[in-house]
mmCIF file of C-alpha atoms and ligand atoms in Angstrom:
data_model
loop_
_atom_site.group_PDB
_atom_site.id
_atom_site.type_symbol
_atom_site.label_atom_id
_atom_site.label_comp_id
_atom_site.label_asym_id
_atom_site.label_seq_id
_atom_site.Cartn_x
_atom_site.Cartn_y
_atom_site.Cartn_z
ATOM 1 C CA UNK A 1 4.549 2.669 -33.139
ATOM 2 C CA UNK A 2 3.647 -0.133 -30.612
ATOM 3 C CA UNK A 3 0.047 -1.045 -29.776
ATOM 4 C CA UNK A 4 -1.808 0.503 -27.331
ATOM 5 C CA UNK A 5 -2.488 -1.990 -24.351
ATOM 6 C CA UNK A 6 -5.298 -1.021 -21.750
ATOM 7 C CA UNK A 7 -6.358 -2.367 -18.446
ATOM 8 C CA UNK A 8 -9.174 -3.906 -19.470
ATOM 9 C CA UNK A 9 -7.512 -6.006 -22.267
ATOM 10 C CA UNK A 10 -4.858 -6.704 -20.481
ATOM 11 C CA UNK A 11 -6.995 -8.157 -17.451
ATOM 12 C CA UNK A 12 -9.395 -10.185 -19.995
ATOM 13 C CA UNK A 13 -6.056 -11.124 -21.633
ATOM 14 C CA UNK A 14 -4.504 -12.538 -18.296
ATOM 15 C CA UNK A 15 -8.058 -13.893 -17.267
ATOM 16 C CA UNK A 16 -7.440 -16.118 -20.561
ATOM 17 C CA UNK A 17 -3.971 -17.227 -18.753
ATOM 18 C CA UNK A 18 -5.890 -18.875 -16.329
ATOM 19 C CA UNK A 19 -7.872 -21.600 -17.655
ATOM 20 C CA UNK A 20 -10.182 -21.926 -14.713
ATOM 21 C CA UNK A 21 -10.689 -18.350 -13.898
ATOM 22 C CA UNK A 22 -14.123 -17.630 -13.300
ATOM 23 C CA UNK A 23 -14.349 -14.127 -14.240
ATOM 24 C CA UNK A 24 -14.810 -12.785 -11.131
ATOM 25 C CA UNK A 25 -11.504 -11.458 -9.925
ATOM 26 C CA UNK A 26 -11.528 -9.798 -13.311
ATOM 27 C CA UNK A 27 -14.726 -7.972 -13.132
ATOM 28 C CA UNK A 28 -13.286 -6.688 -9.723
ATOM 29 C CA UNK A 29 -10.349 -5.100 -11.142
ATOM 30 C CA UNK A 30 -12.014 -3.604 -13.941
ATOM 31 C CA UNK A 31 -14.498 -1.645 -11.412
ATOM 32 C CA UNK A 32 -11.149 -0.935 -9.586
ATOM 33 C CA UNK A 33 -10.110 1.057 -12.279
ATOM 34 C CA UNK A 34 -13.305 2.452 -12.790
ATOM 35 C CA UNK A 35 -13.281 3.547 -9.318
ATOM 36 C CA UNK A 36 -9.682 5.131 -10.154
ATOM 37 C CA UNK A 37 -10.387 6.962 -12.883
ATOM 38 C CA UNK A 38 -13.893 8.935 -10.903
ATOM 39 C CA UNK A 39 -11.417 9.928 -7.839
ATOM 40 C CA UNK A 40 -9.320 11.187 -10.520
ATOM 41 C CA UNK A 41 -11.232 13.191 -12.081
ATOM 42 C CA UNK A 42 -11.878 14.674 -8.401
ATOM 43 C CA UNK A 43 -8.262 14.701 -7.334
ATOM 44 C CA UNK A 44 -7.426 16.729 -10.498
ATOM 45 C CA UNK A 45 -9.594 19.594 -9.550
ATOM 46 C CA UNK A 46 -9.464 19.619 -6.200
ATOM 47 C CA UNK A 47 -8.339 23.138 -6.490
ATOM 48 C CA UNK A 48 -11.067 24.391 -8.294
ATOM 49 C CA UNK A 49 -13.733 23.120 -6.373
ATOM 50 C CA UNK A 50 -14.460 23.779 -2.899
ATOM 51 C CA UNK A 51 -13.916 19.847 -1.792
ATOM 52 C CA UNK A 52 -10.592 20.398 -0.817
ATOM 53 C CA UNK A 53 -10.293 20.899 3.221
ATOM 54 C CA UNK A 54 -12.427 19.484 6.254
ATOM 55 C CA UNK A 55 -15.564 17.405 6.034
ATOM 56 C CA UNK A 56 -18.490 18.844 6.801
ATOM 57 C CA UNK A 57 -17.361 22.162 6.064
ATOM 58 C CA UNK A 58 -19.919 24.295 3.807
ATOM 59 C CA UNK A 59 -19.366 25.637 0.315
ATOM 60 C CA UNK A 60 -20.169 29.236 -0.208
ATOM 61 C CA UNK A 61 -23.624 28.259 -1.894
ATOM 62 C CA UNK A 62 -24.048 26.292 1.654
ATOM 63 C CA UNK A 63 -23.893 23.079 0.238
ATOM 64 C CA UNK A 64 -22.063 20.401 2.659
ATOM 65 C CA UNK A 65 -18.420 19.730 1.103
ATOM 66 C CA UNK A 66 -16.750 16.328 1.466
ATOM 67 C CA UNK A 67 -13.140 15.668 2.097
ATOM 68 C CA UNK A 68 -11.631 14.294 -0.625
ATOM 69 C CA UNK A 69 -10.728 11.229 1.350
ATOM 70 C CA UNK A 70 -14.323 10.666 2.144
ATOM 71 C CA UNK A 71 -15.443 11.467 -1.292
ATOM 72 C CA UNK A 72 -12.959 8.931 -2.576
ATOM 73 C CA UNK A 73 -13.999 5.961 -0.314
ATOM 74 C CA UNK A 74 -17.921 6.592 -1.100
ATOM 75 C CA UNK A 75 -16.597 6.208 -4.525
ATOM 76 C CA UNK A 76 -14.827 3.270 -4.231
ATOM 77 C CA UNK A 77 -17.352 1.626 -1.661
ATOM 78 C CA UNK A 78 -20.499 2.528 -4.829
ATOM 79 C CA UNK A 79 -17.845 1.077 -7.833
ATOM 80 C CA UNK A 80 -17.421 -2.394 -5.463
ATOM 81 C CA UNK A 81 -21.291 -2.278 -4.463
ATOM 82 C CA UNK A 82 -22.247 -2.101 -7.783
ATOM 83 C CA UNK A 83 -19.993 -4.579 -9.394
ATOM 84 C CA UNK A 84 -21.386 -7.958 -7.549
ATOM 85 C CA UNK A 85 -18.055 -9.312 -7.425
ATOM 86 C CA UNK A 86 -17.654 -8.056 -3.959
ATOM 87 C CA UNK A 87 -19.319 -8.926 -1.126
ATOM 88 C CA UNK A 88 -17.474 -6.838 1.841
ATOM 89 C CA UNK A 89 -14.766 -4.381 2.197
ATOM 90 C CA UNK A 90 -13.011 -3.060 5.184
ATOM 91 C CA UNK A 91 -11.570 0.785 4.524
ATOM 92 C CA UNK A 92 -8.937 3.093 6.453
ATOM 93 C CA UNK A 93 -11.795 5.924 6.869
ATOM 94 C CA UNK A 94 -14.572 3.355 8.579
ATOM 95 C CA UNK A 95 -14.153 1.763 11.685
ATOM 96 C CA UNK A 96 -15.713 -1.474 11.027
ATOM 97 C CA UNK A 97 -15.738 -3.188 7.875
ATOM 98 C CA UNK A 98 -19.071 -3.298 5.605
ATOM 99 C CA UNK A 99 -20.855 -6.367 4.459
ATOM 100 C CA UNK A 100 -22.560 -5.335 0.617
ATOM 101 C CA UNK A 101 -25.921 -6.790 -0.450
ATOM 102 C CA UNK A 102 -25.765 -9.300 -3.185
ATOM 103 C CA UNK A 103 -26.095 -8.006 -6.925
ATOM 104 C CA UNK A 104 -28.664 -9.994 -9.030
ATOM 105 C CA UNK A 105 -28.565 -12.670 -6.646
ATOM 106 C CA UNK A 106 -25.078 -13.801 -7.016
ATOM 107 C CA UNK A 107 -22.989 -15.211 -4.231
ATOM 108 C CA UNK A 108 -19.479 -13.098 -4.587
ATOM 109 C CA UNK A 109 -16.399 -14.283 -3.765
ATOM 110 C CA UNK A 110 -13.877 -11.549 -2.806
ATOM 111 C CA UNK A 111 -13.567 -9.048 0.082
ATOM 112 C CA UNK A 112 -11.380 -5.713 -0.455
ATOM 113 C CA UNK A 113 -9.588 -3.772 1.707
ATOM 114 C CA UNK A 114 -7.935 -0.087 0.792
ATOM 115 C CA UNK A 115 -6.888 2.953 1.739
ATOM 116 C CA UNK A 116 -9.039 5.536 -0.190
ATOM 117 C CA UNK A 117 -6.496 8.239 -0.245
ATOM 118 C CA UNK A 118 -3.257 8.015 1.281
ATOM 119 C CA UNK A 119 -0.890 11.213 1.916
ATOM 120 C CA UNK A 120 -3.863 12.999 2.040
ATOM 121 C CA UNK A 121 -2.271 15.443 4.190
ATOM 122 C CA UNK A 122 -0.869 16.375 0.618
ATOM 123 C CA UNK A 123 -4.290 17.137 -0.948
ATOM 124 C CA UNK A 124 -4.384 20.938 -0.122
ATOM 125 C CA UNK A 125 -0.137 21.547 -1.247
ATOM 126 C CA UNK A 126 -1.005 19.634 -4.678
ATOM 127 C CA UNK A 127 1.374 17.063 -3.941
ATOM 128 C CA UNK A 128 0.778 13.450 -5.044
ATOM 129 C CA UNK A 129 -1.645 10.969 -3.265
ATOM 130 C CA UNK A 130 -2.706 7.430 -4.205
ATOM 131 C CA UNK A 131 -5.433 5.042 -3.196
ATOM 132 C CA UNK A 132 -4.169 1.033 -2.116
ATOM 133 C CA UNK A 133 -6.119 -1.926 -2.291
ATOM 134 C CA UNK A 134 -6.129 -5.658 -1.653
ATOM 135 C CA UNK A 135 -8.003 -8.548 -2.725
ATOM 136 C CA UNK A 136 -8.889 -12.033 -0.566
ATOM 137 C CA UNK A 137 -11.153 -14.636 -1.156
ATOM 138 C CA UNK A 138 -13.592 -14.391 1.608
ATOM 139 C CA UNK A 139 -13.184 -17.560 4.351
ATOM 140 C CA UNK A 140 -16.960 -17.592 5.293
ATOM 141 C CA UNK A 141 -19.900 -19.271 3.778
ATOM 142 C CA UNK A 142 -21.186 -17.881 0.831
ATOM 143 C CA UNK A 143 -24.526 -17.788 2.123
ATOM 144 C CA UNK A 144 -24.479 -15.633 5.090
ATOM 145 C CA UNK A 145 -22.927 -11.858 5.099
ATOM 146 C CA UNK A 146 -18.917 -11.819 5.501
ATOM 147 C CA UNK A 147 -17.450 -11.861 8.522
ATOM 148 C CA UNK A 148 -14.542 -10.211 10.470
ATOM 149 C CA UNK A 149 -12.426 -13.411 9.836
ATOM 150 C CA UNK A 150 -12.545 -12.681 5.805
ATOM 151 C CA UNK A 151 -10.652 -9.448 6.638
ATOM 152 C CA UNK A 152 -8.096 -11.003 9.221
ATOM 153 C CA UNK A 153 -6.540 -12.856 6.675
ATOM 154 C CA UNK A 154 -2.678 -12.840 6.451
ATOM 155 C CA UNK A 155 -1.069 -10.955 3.677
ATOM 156 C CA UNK A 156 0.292 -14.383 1.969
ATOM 157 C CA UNK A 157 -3.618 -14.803 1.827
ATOM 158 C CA UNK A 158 -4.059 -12.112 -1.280
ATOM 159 C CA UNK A 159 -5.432 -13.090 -4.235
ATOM 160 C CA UNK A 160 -4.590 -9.329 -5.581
ATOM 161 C CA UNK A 161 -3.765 -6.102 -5.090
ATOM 162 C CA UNK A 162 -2.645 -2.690 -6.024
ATOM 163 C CA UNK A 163 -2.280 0.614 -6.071
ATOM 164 C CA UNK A 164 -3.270 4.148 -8.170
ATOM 165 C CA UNK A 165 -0.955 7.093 -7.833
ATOM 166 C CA UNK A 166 -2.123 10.721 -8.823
ATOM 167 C CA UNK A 167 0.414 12.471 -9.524
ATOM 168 C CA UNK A 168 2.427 14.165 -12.627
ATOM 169 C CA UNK A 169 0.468 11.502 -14.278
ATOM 170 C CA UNK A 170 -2.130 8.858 -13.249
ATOM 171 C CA UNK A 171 -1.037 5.711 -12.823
ATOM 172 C CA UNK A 172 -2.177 2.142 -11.662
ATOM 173 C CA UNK A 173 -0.450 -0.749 -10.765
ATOM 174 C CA UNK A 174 -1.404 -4.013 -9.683
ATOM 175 C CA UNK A 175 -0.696 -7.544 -9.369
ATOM 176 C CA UNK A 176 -2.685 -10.648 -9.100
ATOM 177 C CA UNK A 177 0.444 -13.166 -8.352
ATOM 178 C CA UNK A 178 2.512 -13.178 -11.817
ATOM 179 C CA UNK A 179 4.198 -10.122 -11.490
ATOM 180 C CA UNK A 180 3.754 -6.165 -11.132
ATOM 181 C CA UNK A 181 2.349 -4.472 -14.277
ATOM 182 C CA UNK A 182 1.614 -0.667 -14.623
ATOM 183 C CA UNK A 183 -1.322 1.444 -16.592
ATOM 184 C CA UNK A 184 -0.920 5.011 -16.943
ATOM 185 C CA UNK A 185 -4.189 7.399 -17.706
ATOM 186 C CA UNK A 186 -4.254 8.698 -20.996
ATOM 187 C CA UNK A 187 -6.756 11.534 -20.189
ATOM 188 C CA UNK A 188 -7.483 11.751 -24.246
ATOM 189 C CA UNK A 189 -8.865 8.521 -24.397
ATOM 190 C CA UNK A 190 -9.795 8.073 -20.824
ATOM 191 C CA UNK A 191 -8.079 4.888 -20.723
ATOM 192 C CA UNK A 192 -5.248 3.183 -18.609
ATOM 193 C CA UNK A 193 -2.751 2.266 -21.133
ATOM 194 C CA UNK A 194 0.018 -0.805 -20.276
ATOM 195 C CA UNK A 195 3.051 1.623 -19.340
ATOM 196 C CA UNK A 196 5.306 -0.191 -16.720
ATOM 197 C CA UNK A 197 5.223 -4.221 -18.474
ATOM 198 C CA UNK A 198 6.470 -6.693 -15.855
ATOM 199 C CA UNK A 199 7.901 -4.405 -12.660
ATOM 200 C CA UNK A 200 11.572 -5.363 -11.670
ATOM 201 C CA UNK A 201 13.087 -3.837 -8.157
ATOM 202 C CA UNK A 202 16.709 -2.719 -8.634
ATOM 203 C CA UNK A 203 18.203 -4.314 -6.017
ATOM 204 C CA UNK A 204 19.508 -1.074 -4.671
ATOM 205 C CA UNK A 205 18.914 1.895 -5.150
ATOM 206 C CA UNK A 206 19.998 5.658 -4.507
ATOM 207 C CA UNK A 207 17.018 6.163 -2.163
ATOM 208 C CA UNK A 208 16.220 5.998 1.348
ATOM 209 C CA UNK A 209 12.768 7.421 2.541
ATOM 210 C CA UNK A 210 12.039 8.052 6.276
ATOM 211 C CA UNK A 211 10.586 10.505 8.206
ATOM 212 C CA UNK A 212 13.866 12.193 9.794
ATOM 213 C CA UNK A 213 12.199 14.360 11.813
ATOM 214 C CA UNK A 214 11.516 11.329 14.055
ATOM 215 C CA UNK A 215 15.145 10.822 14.181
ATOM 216 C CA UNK A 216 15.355 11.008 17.819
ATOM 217 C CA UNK A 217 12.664 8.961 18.792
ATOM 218 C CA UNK A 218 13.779 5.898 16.671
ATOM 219 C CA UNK A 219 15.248 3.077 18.263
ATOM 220 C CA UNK A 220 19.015 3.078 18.265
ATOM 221 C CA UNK A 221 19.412 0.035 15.403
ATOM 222 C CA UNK A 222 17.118 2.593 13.203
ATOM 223 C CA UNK A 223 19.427 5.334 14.162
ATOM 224 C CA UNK A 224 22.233 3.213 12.846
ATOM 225 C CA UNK A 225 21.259 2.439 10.024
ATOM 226 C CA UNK A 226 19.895 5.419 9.210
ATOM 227 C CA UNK A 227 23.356 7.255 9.589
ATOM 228 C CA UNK A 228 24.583 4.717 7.569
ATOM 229 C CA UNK A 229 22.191 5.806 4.323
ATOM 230 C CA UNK A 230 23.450 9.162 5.091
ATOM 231 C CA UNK A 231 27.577 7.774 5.000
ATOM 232 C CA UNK A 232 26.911 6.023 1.846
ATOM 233 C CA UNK A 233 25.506 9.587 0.382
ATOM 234 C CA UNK A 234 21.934 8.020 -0.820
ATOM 235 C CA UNK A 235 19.636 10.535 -1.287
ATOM 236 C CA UNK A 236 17.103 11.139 1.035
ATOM 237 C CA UNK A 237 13.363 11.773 -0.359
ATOM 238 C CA UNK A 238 10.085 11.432 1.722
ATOM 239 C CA UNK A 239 6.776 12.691 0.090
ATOM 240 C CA UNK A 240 4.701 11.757 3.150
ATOM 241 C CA UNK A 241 2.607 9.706 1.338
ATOM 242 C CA UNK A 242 3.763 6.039 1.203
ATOM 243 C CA UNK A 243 2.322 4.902 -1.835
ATOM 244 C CA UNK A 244 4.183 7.792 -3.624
ATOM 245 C CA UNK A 245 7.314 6.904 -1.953
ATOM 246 C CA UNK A 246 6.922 3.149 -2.713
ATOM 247 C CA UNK A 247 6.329 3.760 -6.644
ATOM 248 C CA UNK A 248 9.488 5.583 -7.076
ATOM 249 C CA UNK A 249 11.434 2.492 -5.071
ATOM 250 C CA UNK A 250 9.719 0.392 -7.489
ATOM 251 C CA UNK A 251 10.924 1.671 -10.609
ATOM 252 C CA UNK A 252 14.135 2.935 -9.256
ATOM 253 C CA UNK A 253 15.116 0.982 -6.290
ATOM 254 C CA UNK A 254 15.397 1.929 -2.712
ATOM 255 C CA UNK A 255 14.166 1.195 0.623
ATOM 256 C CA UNK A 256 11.404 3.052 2.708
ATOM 257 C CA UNK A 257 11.311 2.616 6.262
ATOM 258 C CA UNK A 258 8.313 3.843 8.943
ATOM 259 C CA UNK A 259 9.476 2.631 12.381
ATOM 260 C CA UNK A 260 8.081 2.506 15.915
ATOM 261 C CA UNK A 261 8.267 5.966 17.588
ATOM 262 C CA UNK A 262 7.806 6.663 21.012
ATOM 263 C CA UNK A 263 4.306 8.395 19.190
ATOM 264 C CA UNK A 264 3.479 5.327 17.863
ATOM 265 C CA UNK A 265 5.295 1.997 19.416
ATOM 266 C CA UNK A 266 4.144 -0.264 17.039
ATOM 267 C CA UNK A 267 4.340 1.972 14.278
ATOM 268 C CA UNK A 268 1.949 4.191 12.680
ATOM 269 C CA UNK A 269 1.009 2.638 9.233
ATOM 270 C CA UNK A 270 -1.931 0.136 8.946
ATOM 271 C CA UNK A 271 -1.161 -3.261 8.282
ATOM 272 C CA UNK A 272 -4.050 -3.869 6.401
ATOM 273 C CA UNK A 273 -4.629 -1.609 4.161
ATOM 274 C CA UNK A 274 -0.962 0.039 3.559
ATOM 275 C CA UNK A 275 1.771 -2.772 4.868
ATOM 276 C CA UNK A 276 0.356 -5.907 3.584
ATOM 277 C CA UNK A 277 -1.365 -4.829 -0.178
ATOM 278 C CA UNK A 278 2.138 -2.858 -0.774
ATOM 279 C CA UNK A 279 4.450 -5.510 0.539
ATOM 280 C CA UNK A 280 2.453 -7.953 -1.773
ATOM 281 C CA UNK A 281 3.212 -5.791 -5.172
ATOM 282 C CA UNK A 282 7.033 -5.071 -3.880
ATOM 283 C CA UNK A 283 7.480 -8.974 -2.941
ATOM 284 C CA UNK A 284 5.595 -9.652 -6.615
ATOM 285 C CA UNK A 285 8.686 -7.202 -8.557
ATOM 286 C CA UNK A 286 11.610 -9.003 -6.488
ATOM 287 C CA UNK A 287 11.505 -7.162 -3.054
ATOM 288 C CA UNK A 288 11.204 -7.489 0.614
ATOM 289 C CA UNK A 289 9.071 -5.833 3.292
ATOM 290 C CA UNK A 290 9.351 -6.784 7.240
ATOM 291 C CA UNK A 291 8.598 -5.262 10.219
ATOM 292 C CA UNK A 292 11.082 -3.944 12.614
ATOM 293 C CA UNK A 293 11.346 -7.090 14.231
ATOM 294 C CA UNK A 294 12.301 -8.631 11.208
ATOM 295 C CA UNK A 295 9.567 -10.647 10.773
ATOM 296 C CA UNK A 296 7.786 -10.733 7.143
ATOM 297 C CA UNK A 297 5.442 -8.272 6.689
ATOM 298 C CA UNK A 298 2.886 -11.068 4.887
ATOM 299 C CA UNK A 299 3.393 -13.275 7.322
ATOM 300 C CA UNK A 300 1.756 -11.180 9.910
ATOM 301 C CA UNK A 301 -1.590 -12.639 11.767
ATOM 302 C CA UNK A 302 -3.770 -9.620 11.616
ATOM 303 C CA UNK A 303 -6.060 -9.169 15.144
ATOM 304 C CA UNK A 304 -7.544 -6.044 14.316
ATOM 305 C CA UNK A 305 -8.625 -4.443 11.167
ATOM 306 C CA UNK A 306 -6.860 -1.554 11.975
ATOM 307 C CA UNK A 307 -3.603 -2.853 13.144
ATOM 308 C CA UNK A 308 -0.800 -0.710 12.747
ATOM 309 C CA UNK A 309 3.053 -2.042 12.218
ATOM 310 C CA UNK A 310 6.795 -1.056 11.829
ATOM 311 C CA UNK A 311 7.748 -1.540 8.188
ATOM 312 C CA UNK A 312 10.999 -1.532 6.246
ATOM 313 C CA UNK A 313 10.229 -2.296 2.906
ATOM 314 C CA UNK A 314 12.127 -2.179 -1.193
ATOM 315 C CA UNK A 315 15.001 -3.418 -2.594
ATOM 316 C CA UNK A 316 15.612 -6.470 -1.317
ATOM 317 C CA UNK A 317 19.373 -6.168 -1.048
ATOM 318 C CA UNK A 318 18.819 -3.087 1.319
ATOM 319 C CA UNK A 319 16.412 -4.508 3.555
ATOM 320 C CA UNK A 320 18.739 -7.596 3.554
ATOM 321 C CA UNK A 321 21.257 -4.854 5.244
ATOM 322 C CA UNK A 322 18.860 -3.162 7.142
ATOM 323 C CA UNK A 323 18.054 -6.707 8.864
ATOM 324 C CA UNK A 324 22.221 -6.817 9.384
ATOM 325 C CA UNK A 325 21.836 -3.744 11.084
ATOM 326 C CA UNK A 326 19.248 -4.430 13.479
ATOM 327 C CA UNK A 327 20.712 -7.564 14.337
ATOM 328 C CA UNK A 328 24.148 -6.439 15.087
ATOM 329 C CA UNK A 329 22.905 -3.760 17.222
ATOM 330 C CA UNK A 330 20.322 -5.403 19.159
ATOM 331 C CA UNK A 331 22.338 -8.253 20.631
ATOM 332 C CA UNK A 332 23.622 -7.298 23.635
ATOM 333 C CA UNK A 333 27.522 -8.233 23.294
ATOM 334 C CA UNK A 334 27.770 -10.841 25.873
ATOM 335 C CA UNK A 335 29.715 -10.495 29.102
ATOM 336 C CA UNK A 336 32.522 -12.544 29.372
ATOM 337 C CA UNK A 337 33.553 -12.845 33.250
ATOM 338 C CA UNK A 338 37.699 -12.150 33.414
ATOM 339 C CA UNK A 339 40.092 -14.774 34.577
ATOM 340 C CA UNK A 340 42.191 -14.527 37.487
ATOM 341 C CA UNK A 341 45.011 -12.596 36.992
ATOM 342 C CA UNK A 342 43.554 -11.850 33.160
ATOM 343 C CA UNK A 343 42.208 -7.963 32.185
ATOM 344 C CA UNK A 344 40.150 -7.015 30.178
ATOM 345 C CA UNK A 345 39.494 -4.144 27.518
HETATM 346 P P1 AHG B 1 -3.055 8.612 5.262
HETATM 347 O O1 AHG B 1 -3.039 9.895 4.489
HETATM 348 O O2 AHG B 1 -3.807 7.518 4.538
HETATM 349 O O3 AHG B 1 -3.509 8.771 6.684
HETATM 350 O O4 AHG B 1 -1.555 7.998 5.309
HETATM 351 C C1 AHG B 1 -0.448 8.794 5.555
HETATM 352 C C2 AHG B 1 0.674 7.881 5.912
HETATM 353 C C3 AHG B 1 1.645 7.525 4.808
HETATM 354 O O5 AHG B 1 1.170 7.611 3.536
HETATM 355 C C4 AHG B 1 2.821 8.429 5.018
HETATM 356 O O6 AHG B 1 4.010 7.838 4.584
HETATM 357 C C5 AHG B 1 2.791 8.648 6.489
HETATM 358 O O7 AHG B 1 1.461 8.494 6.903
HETATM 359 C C6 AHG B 1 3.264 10.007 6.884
HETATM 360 O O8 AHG B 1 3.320 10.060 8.256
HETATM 361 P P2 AHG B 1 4.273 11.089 9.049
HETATM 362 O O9 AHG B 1 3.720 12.440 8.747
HETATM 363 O O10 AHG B 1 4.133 10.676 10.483
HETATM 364 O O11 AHG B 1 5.655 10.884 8.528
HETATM 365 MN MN1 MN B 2 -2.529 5.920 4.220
HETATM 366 MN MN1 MN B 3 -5.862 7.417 3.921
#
């Protein structure tokens, strides 16, 4: 029988790779996962409970219930309060981002951003939802509160980042630079055991995931291309929560793609806390993630925390096509004025 791995090890274990490592990062992740495994617990019995549905809505005892999502970013704001490693975070569900007090005195390092729950339209079908996070090393001085320029950083900026998926299982993946590496909950021992070791993206895979429903309001490249996954027979599967979608591309290759719609003209997912930390883990196990105007997802100056982009993002030999696409059917073929006499076709 192999030996059981868990998160913590493994992130003291890694800390050891790095012989100047302060500690920090690692404390971080470790409340990270604490974090997780409290909005499991939650997400697992959502049904029995009455905090499945709308905020603010009362419980039959009259008690105030929380959304889910809510309840899971008060969780995840108290785990990175409490840990002193973190001294700001910026979060889908609040409009500006949140400076945190200093713990014992300390000056910490690291700001993180994250989408508490994503799908979370899912919540009330039982259908699987995640939470996303990423790391950066804040830009300001240490000595005053963060500012809005340690969340504007560029994706490339990450020092971190990853993601927790609750579904058939618990899982949590992350990566701090040296590849993708997966946990899953063993609810027996309460413990996220190494699972996935060292993350590869196929380079293709038997997936596409898009919302087809928007079919008609994509831009004619996306159309393309998007009749093209359906000539080549690859099966089409869209959960409607990203993080979902962009596990299963991990493991088994694929491409997801959310473009502009006529709803949304710069597309509807946020750059910060869905695009960049998930193009960062795919880009860490071999894969690609741009925008729809080709342009690297990482490489994206953020103006606004919550800036919203086009995304095409997996295996990178699919994007790589995808890209093909778009620029064969964007250029304009160029007019070429007949000759005398000639004709043309
Ligand atoms: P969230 O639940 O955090 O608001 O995110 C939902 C996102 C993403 O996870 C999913 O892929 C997409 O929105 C679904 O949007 P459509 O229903 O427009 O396809
Ligand atoms: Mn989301
Ligand atoms: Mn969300």
């Amino acid at each position: 029988m192999n030996r059981i791995v868990t998160l913590d090890e493994f992130i003291i274990k890694r800390q050891k790779d790095f012989p100047y490592a302060s500690g920090e990062l690692t404390g971080l992740l470790r409340d990270i996962g604490v974090a997780a495994k409290i909005v499991n617990r939650e997400v697992n019995k959502a049904g029995l409970v009455n905090i499945i549905g709308e905020a603010e809505n009362s419980n039959a005892s009259g008690d105030t219930v929380q959304k889910l999502d809510m309840y899971a970013n008060d969780k995840l704001i108290e785990c990175l309060k409490n840990s002193g490693e973190c001294c700001g975070i910026a979060s889908e569900e609040n409009e500006d981002f949140l400076a945190l007090p200093s713990v014992e005195s300390k000056s910490a390092k690291y700001v993180v951003v994250f989408d508490p729950l994503d799908g979370s339209s899912n919540i009330d079908v039982n259908v699987s939802v995640g939470t996303i996070f990423g790391i950066y090393r804040r830009k300001s001085d240490t000595k005053g509160k963060v500012q809005l320029e340690d969340f504007l950083q560029k994706g490339t900026e990450l020092v971190g980042a990853g993601y927790v998926v609750f579904g058939t299982s618990t899982i949590l993946v992350y990566s701090t630079g040296s590849g993708v590496n997966g946990f899953t909950l063993d609810p027996s021992i309460g413990e996220f055991c190494l699972s996935h070791k060292d993350i590869q993206i196929p380079d293709r895979g038997n997936y596409y995931s898009v919302n087809q429903g928007y079919y008609l309001k994509f831009d004619v490249e996306m159309r393309r291309y998007i009749d093209y996954c359906s000539d080549l027979n690859l099966r089409l599967r869209y959960i409607g929560s990203m993080v979902s979608d962009i596990h299963r591309i991990l493991l088994q290759g694929g491409i997801f793609l959310y473009p502009n719609t006529r709803k949304f003209p710069n597309g509807k997912l946020r750059l910060l806390y869905e695009c960049n930390p998930l193009s960062f883990l795919v880009e860490q196990a071999g894969g690609k993630g741009i925008n729809t105007k080709l342009e690297r997802i990482l490489d994206m100056q953020p103006t606004e925390l919550h800036q919203r982009t086009s995304i095409v993002i997996g295996s990178p030999g699919m994007v790589d096509e995808m890209k093909a696409f778009v620029e064969k059917y964007s250029t304009p073929t160029p007019y070429v004025a007949p000759t005398n006499g000639a004709t043309t076709s």
